[in-house]
Amino acid sequence: MLLSPICGIFPSFSSYKMSQEQKRRPQDEKERPIRYGDVFNVSGDLASMPVAPQDAAMMQTAERMALGQKQKGGPAAVMQSAATRNERAGLVGHRDFSDVTGELGVTVTETDVPGSRMITESVAGQVVGQSVEPTAVQQAAVEVIEQSAITIGEALEATAQSAGNKPVDQSDAAAIQAAEVRATGTNVVTPGGLAATAQSAANYNARVDRDENKIKLSDVLAGATSKLPADKVATRQDAEGVVSAELRNNPNLATHPGGVAAAVAAAARLNERVNV
């Protein structure tokens, strides 16, 4: 598995900040801008920030740099649509960008797995889009182009890339255990295995206040395939089991964008496309 260089876009210090133009308020106080939380599953300060024109421009540039073109219907397109509406309503200025995006920028990364690539797009460190695209495996001229199916272990390794900085919590531990059970075909948790390590990490993190001191998903899932006693191709049934486990153990009843459940579900969708 290879992770391509991250294409990140950050505004220059000479860029205009939203703090000036965003101070304008519409006469109708009930009118409000489209915010990141309205169009993406994000949290914190980012969720309350209006989508600004320069935010969308940065994501468009990042997509072109990483992928060669803007993704049709992707995060850049969504951001452009929201920013255009906000600008036309006079809620943001053409040169505005949101404060948190101005500080942390946007990124587009590609994670290569056999037969496919996983594209993860983030704004201010939060995942706003993830997709899997099949790639042809070129063989000898007389052979047929084939695509390799993605295993559960490989999907977990992809999570270490797409959401590696996320501190492990109980929902992650439950999803990893469900993935390990599906991969190995047994309900017995392997001592020292992925599930046991994830649960220990979640227990430890619950007692730690600062996120920077917590154990991250990348610490647990790096090299996941080699840590599983057995592995299998990810199926829709596997994805449903992992998604259910993550949902049941999340107080918000939601899965994490780019997290364990999302990666296994993405792998299962790709495998269905190649008729696994």
mmCIF file of C-alpha atoms in Angstrom, residues 64-170:
data_model
loop_
_atom_site.group_PDB
_atom_site.id
_atom_site.type_symbol
_atom_site.label_atom_id
_atom_site.label_comp_id
_atom_site.label_asym_id
_atom_site.label_seq_id
_atom_site.Cartn_x
_atom_site.Cartn_y
_atom_site.Cartn_z
ATOM 1 C CA ARG A 64 -6.451 19.447 -9.938
ATOM 2 C CA MET A 65 -2.952 19.075 -8.470
ATOM 3 C CA ALA A 66 -3.615 15.615 -6.997
ATOM 4 C CA LEU A 67 -6.046 14.141 -9.523
ATOM 5 C CA GLY A 68 -5.484 16.116 -12.713
ATOM 6 C CA GLN A 69 -8.997 17.553 -12.713
ATOM 7 C CA LYS A 70 -11.845 18.676 -10.474
ATOM 8 C CA GLN A 71 -13.964 15.772 -9.228
ATOM 9 C CA LYS A 72 -17.480 15.883 -10.677
ATOM 10 C CA GLY A 73 -19.867 16.136 -7.738
ATOM 11 C CA GLY A 74 -16.919 16.086 -5.322
ATOM 12 C CA PRO A 75 -16.203 18.322 -2.320
ATOM 13 C CA ALA A 76 -14.822 21.146 -4.499
ATOM 14 C CA ALA A 77 -18.028 21.221 -6.543
ATOM 15 C CA VAL A 78 -20.167 21.211 -3.387
ATOM 16 C CA MET A 79 -18.094 23.989 -1.864
ATOM 17 C CA GLN A 80 -18.239 26.056 -5.051
ATOM 18 C CA SER A 81 -22.027 25.791 -5.191
ATOM 19 C CA ALA A 82 -22.404 26.814 -1.530
ATOM 20 C CA ALA A 83 -19.858 29.641 -1.822
ATOM 21 C CA THR A 84 -21.560 31.016 -4.958
ATOM 22 C CA ARG A 85 -24.900 31.103 -3.166
ATOM 23 C CA ASN A 86 -23.347 32.822 -0.145
ATOM 24 C CA GLU A 87 -21.616 35.421 -2.317
ATOM 25 C CA ARG A 88 -24.741 36.172 -4.369
ATOM 26 C CA ALA A 89 -26.666 36.692 -1.140
ATOM 27 C CA GLY A 90 -24.053 39.195 0.000
ATOM 28 C CA LEU A 91 -23.124 37.047 2.990
ATOM 29 C CA VAL A 92 -19.462 36.642 2.011
ATOM 30 C CA GLY A 93 -17.101 38.517 -0.286
ATOM 31 C CA HIS A 94 -15.429 37.121 -3.384
ATOM 32 C CA ARG A 95 -11.987 37.164 -1.760
ATOM 33 C CA ASP A 96 -13.100 35.777 1.589
ATOM 34 C CA PHE A 97 -11.877 32.555 3.123
ATOM 35 C CA SER A 98 -12.912 31.129 6.476
ATOM 36 C CA ASP A 99 -10.518 31.615 9.381
ATOM 37 C CA VAL A 100 -10.048 27.913 10.186
ATOM 38 C CA THR A 101 -9.486 27.007 6.536
ATOM 39 C CA GLY A 102 -7.068 29.885 6.210
ATOM 40 C CA GLU A 103 -5.035 28.512 9.103
ATOM 41 C CA LEU A 104 -5.157 24.769 8.318
ATOM 42 C CA GLY A 105 -5.784 24.661 4.570
ATOM 43 C CA VAL A 106 -7.255 21.841 2.491
ATOM 44 C CA THR A 107 -5.726 18.521 1.407
ATOM 45 C CA VAL A 108 -6.361 15.770 -1.124
ATOM 46 C CA THR A 109 -4.576 12.442 -0.628
ATOM 47 C CA GLU A 110 -4.506 9.185 -2.556
ATOM 48 C CA THR A 111 -4.010 5.813 -0.884
ATOM 49 C CA ASP A 112 -3.081 3.003 -3.286
ATOM 50 C CA VAL A 113 -4.452 -0.456 -2.559
ATOM 51 C CA PRO A 114 -4.391 -3.444 -4.940
ATOM 52 C CA GLY A 115 -6.591 -2.671 -7.932
ATOM 53 C CA SER A 116 -7.812 0.699 -6.712
ATOM 54 C CA ARG A 117 -7.009 4.039 -5.162
ATOM 55 C CA MET A 118 -8.798 5.657 -2.220
ATOM 56 C CA ILE A 119 -9.136 9.441 -2.503
ATOM 57 C CA THR A 120 -9.603 11.373 0.737
ATOM 58 C CA GLU A 121 -10.345 15.109 0.770
ATOM 59 C CA SER A 122 -10.119 17.207 3.924
ATOM 60 C CA VAL A 123 -10.813 20.773 5.003
ATOM 61 C CA ALA A 124 -8.992 22.079 8.086
ATOM 62 C CA GLY A 125 -8.027 18.519 8.983
ATOM 63 C CA GLN A 126 -11.575 17.093 8.802
ATOM 64 C CA VAL A 127 -12.567 14.613 6.093
ATOM 65 C CA VAL A 128 -15.260 15.999 3.782
ATOM 66 C CA GLY A 129 -15.141 13.384 1.053
ATOM 67 C CA GLN A 130 -13.826 9.910 0.333
ATOM 68 C CA SER A 131 -14.128 7.773 -2.770
ATOM 69 C CA VAL A 132 -12.604 4.633 -4.232
ATOM 70 C CA GLU A 133 -11.652 4.377 -7.885
ATOM 71 C CA PRO A 134 -10.658 1.109 -9.593
ATOM 72 C CA THR A 135 -7.326 1.022 -11.401
ATOM 73 C CA ALA A 136 -6.405 -1.500 -14.070
ATOM 74 C CA VAL A 137 -3.515 -3.865 -13.323
ATOM 75 C CA GLN A 138 -1.442 -4.073 -16.516
ATOM 76 C CA GLN A 139 -0.153 -7.567 -17.260
ATOM 77 C CA ALA A 140 1.455 -9.188 -20.315
ATOM 78 C CA ALA A 141 -0.071 -8.329 -23.673
ATOM 79 C CA VAL A 142 -1.711 -11.737 -23.977
ATOM 80 C CA GLU A 143 -3.227 -11.580 -20.512
ATOM 81 C CA VAL A 144 -6.456 -9.934 -19.420
ATOM 82 C CA ILE A 145 -6.471 -6.759 -17.363
ATOM 83 C CA GLU A 146 -7.557 -7.770 -13.881
ATOM 84 C CA GLN A 147 -8.458 -5.999 -10.700
ATOM 85 C CA SER A 148 -7.615 -7.250 -7.252
ATOM 86 C CA ALA A 149 -10.266 -7.350 -4.571
ATOM 87 C CA ILE A 150 -9.667 -5.393 -1.372
ATOM 88 C CA THR A 151 -9.488 -7.353 1.857
ATOM 89 C CA ILE A 152 -10.675 -6.234 5.266
ATOM 90 C CA GLY A 153 -7.073 -5.945 6.407
ATOM 91 C CA GLU A 154 -6.244 -3.658 3.486
ATOM 92 C CA ALA A 155 -9.280 -1.499 4.253
ATOM 93 C CA LEU A 156 -8.060 -1.144 7.841
ATOM 94 C CA GLU A 157 -4.629 -0.119 6.563
ATOM 95 C CA ALA A 158 -6.312 2.506 4.380
ATOM 96 C CA THR A 159 -8.008 3.862 7.521
ATOM 97 C CA ALA A 160 -4.570 4.357 9.074
ATOM 98 C CA GLN A 161 -3.903 6.766 6.211
ATOM 99 C CA SER A 162 -7.275 8.516 5.825
ATOM 100 C CA ALA A 163 -8.062 8.945 9.543
ATOM 101 C CA GLY A 164 -4.748 8.097 11.143
ATOM 102 C CA ASN A 165 -4.653 11.172 13.383
ATOM 103 C CA LYS A 166 -7.990 10.380 15.035
ATOM 104 C CA PRO A 167 -7.681 9.300 18.692
ATOM 105 C CA VAL A 168 -9.050 5.796 19.193
ATOM 106 C CA ASP A 169 -12.397 5.735 21.010
ATOM 107 C CA GLN A 170 -14.920 3.027 21.891
#
